[in-house]
Each structure stands twice: as C-alpha cells, then as structure tokens.
Short mmCIF file of C-alpha atoms in Angstrom, two decimals:
data_model
loop_
_atom_site.label_atom_id
_atom_site.label_comp_id
_atom_site.label_asym_id
_atom_site.label_seq_id
_atom_site.Cartn_x
_atom_site.Cartn_y
_atom_site.Cartn_z
CA MET V 1 31.29 80.01 128.85
CA SER V 2 28.48 81.87 127.14
CA SER V 3 26.41 78.66 126.11
CA LYS V 4 26.01 75.55 128.13
CA ARG V 5 27.22 73.29 125.58
CA ILE V 6 30.70 71.59 125.41
CA THR V 7 32.34 69.07 123.19
CA PHE V 8 33.66 65.89 124.67
CA ILE V 9 36.51 64.29 122.74
CA THR V 10 35.71 60.50 122.87
CA GLY V 11 35.05 57.60 120.55
CA ASN V 12 33.90 55.44 123.58
CA LYS V 13 29.95 55.28 123.48
CA ASN V 14 29.87 54.01 127.08
CA LYS V 15 31.95 57.06 128.38
CA LEU V 16 29.86 59.41 126.34
CA ALA V 17 26.61 57.98 127.72
CA GLU V 18 27.91 58.44 131.26
CA VAL V 19 29.23 62.00 130.82
CA LYS V 20 25.97 63.05 129.10
CA VAL V 21 23.76 61.78 132.00
CA ILE V 22 25.70 63.57 134.55
CA LEU V 23 26.46 66.83 132.78
CA GLU V 24 22.99 67.17 131.28
CA LYS V 25 21.37 67.01 134.64
CA ALA V 26 23.19 70.26 135.12
CA GLY V 27 21.88 71.79 132.07
CA ILE V 28 25.22 71.45 130.16
CA GLU V 29 24.67 69.99 126.77
CA VAL V 30 27.29 67.63 125.56
CA ASP V 31 28.32 67.06 121.87
CA SER V 32 31.04 64.52 121.00
CA LYS V 33 33.54 64.20 118.38
CA ASP V 34 35.93 61.19 117.67
CA LEU V 35 39.27 62.87 116.96
CA ASP V 36 42.34 60.96 116.07
CA VAL V 37 44.34 62.07 119.24
CA PRO V 38 47.57 60.25 119.87
CA GLU V 39 47.77 57.88 122.66
CA LEU V 40 50.79 59.31 124.57
CA GLN V 41 52.90 57.83 127.52
CA GLY V 42 53.60 59.65 130.79
CA THR V 43 51.82 60.31 133.92
CA THR V 44 48.07 60.54 134.02
CA GLU V 45 48.32 64.37 134.24
CA GLU V 46 50.72 64.76 131.20
CA ILE V 47 48.61 62.47 128.97
CA ALA V 48 45.56 64.33 129.93
CA LYS V 49 46.92 67.68 129.17
CA GLU V 50 48.60 66.87 125.84
CA LYS V 51 45.57 64.92 124.63
CA CYS V 52 43.22 67.93 125.52
CA ARG V 53 45.76 70.48 123.75
CA LYS V 54 45.78 68.59 120.65
CA ALA V 55 42.01 67.95 120.66
CA ALA V 56 41.40 71.93 121.11
CA GLU V 57 43.82 72.45 118.17
CA LEU V 58 42.05 69.82 115.86
CA LEU V 59 38.72 71.12 116.92
CA GLY V 60 39.35 74.78 116.98
CA GLY V 61 37.43 75.43 120.04
CA PRO V 62 36.74 74.55 123.68
CA CYS V 63 36.49 70.81 124.56
CA PHE V 64 37.35 68.33 127.25
CA THR V 65 38.95 64.91 127.22
CA GLU V 66 39.12 62.14 129.73
CA ASP V 67 41.70 59.73 130.64
CA THR V 68 40.91 56.85 133.06
CA ALA V 69 43.37 54.87 135.03
CA LEU V 70 43.22 51.91 137.17
CA CYS V 71 45.84 51.78 139.96
CA TYR V 72 47.12 48.85 141.89
CA GLU V 73 48.32 49.70 145.32
CA ALA V 74 50.73 46.38 145.03
CA LEU V 75 52.16 47.64 141.70
CA ASN V 76 52.81 51.36 142.70
CA GLY V 77 49.85 52.40 140.60
CA LEU V 78 50.27 50.33 137.64
CA PRO V 79 48.60 49.64 135.20
CA GLY V 80 47.48 53.19 135.62
CA PRO V 81 46.82 55.14 132.47
CA TYR V 82 47.79 51.99 130.51
CA ILE V 83 44.79 49.92 131.65
CA LYS V 84 43.32 49.76 128.19
CA PHE V 85 46.38 47.96 126.77
CA PHE V 86 46.66 45.64 129.84
CA LEU V 87 42.95 44.84 129.48
CA LYS V 88 43.19 44.03 125.83
CA ASP V 89 46.36 41.94 126.07
CA LEU V 90 45.57 40.11 129.45
CA GLY V 91 41.68 40.09 129.69
CA LEU V 92 39.69 40.40 132.86
CA ASP V 93 41.18 37.35 134.53
CA GLY V 94 44.72 38.43 133.64
CA LEU V 95 44.04 41.77 135.49
CA VAL V 96 43.20 39.81 138.45
CA THR V 97 46.19 37.32 138.10
CA LEU V 98 48.60 40.24 138.02
CA LEU V 99 48.20 40.65 141.95
CA GLN V 100 48.94 36.75 142.67
CA GLY V 101 51.67 36.73 145.41
CA PHE V 102 51.10 40.37 146.57
CA PRO V 103 49.77 41.13 149.96
CA THR V 104 47.15 43.45 148.85
CA ASN V 105 44.46 43.74 146.04
CA ALA V 106 43.85 47.38 146.95
CA ALA V 107 43.13 49.65 143.92
CA TYR V 108 41.75 52.93 142.87
CA ALA V 109 40.14 54.12 139.81
CA LEU V 110 41.18 57.61 138.71
CA CYS V 111 39.42 59.92 136.15
CA THR V 112 41.44 62.87 134.83
CA LEU V 113 39.38 65.32 132.84
CA ALA V 114 41.18 67.95 130.82
CA TYR V 115 39.25 71.09 129.77
CA SER V 116 40.53 73.61 127.22
CA PRO V 117 38.82 76.86 126.43
CA GLY V 118 40.45 76.63 122.94
CA PRO V 119 43.59 76.32 120.96
CA GLY V 120 46.72 77.61 122.62
CA SER V 121 45.27 77.64 126.09
CA GLU V 122 46.74 75.55 128.84
CA PRO V 123 44.36 72.74 129.87
CA ILE V 124 42.85 72.71 133.24
CA LEU V 125 42.62 69.34 135.09
CA PHE V 126 39.76 67.80 137.23
CA GLU V 127 40.34 64.62 138.89
CA GLY V 128 37.94 62.12 140.54
CA ARG V 129 39.07 59.00 142.52
CA THR V 130 37.20 55.95 143.65
CA ASP V 131 38.75 53.55 146.03
CA GLY V 132 38.29 49.60 145.85
CA LYS V 133 39.91 46.48 145.28
CA ILE V 134 40.54 43.94 142.40
CA VAL V 135 38.35 40.88 142.58
CA PRO V 136 37.52 37.96 140.10
CA PRO V 137 35.07 39.31 137.34
CA ARG V 138 31.48 39.68 138.46
CA GLY V 139 28.68 41.26 136.59
CA PRO V 140 28.22 41.81 132.75
CA ALA V 141 31.47 42.52 130.85
CA LYS V 142 30.13 45.24 128.70
CA PHE V 143 32.43 48.22 129.81
CA GLY V 144 36.01 47.71 130.19
CA TRP V 145 37.44 46.63 133.51
CA ASN V 146 34.22 47.26 135.63
CA PRO V 147 33.72 43.55 136.33
CA VAL V 148 36.99 43.43 138.47
CA PHE V 149 36.84 46.41 140.33
CA GLU V 150 34.84 46.32 143.62
CA VAL V 151 34.02 49.63 144.89
CA GLU V 152 35.10 50.15 148.65
CA GLY V 153 32.25 49.69 151.12
CA THR V 154 29.70 48.55 148.55
CA GLY V 155 30.42 44.63 148.05
CA LYS V 156 29.63 45.33 144.38
CA THR V 157 31.77 45.78 141.32
CA PHE V 158 30.99 48.63 138.97
CA ALA V 159 29.62 46.09 136.48
CA GLU V 160 27.25 44.74 139.21
CA MET V 161 25.70 48.32 139.83
CA SER V 162 22.93 50.11 138.08
CA ASP V 163 23.99 53.08 135.89
CA GLU V 164 22.34 55.43 138.40
CA GLU V 165 24.29 53.90 141.19
CA LYS V 166 27.53 53.86 139.49
CA ASN V 167 27.12 57.43 138.24
CA SER V 168 26.62 58.69 141.62
CA ILE V 169 29.99 57.37 142.98
CA SER V 170 32.41 56.72 140.22
CA HIS V 171 35.68 58.35 139.59
CA ARG V 172 34.22 59.85 136.32
CA TYR V 173 31.32 61.21 138.19
CA ARG V 174 33.58 62.93 140.80
CA ALA V 175 35.71 64.43 138.13
CA LEU V 176 32.70 65.60 136.07
CA GLU V 177 31.36 67.18 139.32
CA LYS V 178 34.46 69.26 139.53
CA LEU V 179 34.31 70.30 135.64
CA LYS V 180 30.50 70.98 136.05
CA GLU V 181 31.28 73.33 138.94
CA TYR V 182 34.04 75.10 137.04
CA LEU V 183 32.06 75.54 133.88
CA THR V 184 28.96 76.98 135.86
CA SER V 185 31.33 79.38 137.68
CA LEU V 186 32.44 80.52 134.19
CA ASP V 187 28.71 81.01 133.00
CA GLY V 188 27.96 82.86 136.15
CA ALA V 189 31.04 85.29 135.77
CA GLN V 190 29.86 86.18 132.18
CA ASN V 191 26.59 87.24 133.39
#
C-alpha cells in the first residue's frame, strides 16, 4: 500500500468514528463511502467476503468492510450476523428476553473485517472477538446493542464505557489491530 489511506465502506457514523480513532493513531487515514452493498445471508465469513468483493468492484479500488455479529452461546451463535435485524424487530429488551429459560447468558461480540486490494482480488479476513454476557440494558442506547452486552471481567456494558475504554478492548478494536498490522506490513514491503 503506497499511501496510508484506505476507504471504509459503511453508512454507520458510529462505526466510522471508532474505526477512524483506532486506525488514524497508526497514521492510516480513513475515508468512507456509503455504497449500496447487498445484505447477504450465510456465515459471518461468507457475508464479509462477498460484501467486500462487491464494494471493491463498485469502488474500483482498495477498501475494507466490516460485519459485526453478536453470538449467544445458548443459541449456538445466533443471532450472529443477523443481530441488526433482531435488534430492529425485538428491541434491546427483546434481545435479553431471547435467553429466558436458557441456562446461560454467555455471549461474544465478533467483528469480521474484510480487506480487498481492488476488484478481482480475494478479500482477506481479520477477526476480533470480545467475550461477555447479555444483561438488561444499561447505559445510553445510542449505538446498537451496546447496552445489553457486558464485557467479561469489567462489570460494564459497552454503553457504560467511555469511547477510549471501549476502543481499547472491543471486538472491532481487535480486528482493526490485525488489519492495521497487515496494512503496515504491506507499506513496509514496498519501501
């Protein structure tokens, strides 16, 4: 990568803000583009790769996409990559109610980033995971399911954390760290 600049395909301003903070600390500038990329069905990996493949074709250049999943242990990983639809239809309280009658409320947040150097290239995946549990909503409800996901060992939901605290332990942060290392290695290989 000759310049430390990359396009993130998203229409979500909260995701964009987190990504910019994390990558720009490493000197990687982030542009964003809100492209109409289809919402696919499949595994998290399949969804991420196909979304990135389509975005690279539409953009005509390098880009990365992100797919987030919230996975309940009791439901064998569901809602998983379909969390956006579950949240929309059930609300925060409904996400908690889904686990009534199950012996565990353990869950994990999974971020899958897909990077493509351009059209016709096979996207490369970078995953980050944060373990926790589903709890009744706590904290401001300004970013998705953050109020119902309590991070293991913190006693706090993502919504109760400062941006700095969340951005140092989140699933997105962990995936972005891997992407950042990869992009930095590309830049070093070209020097």
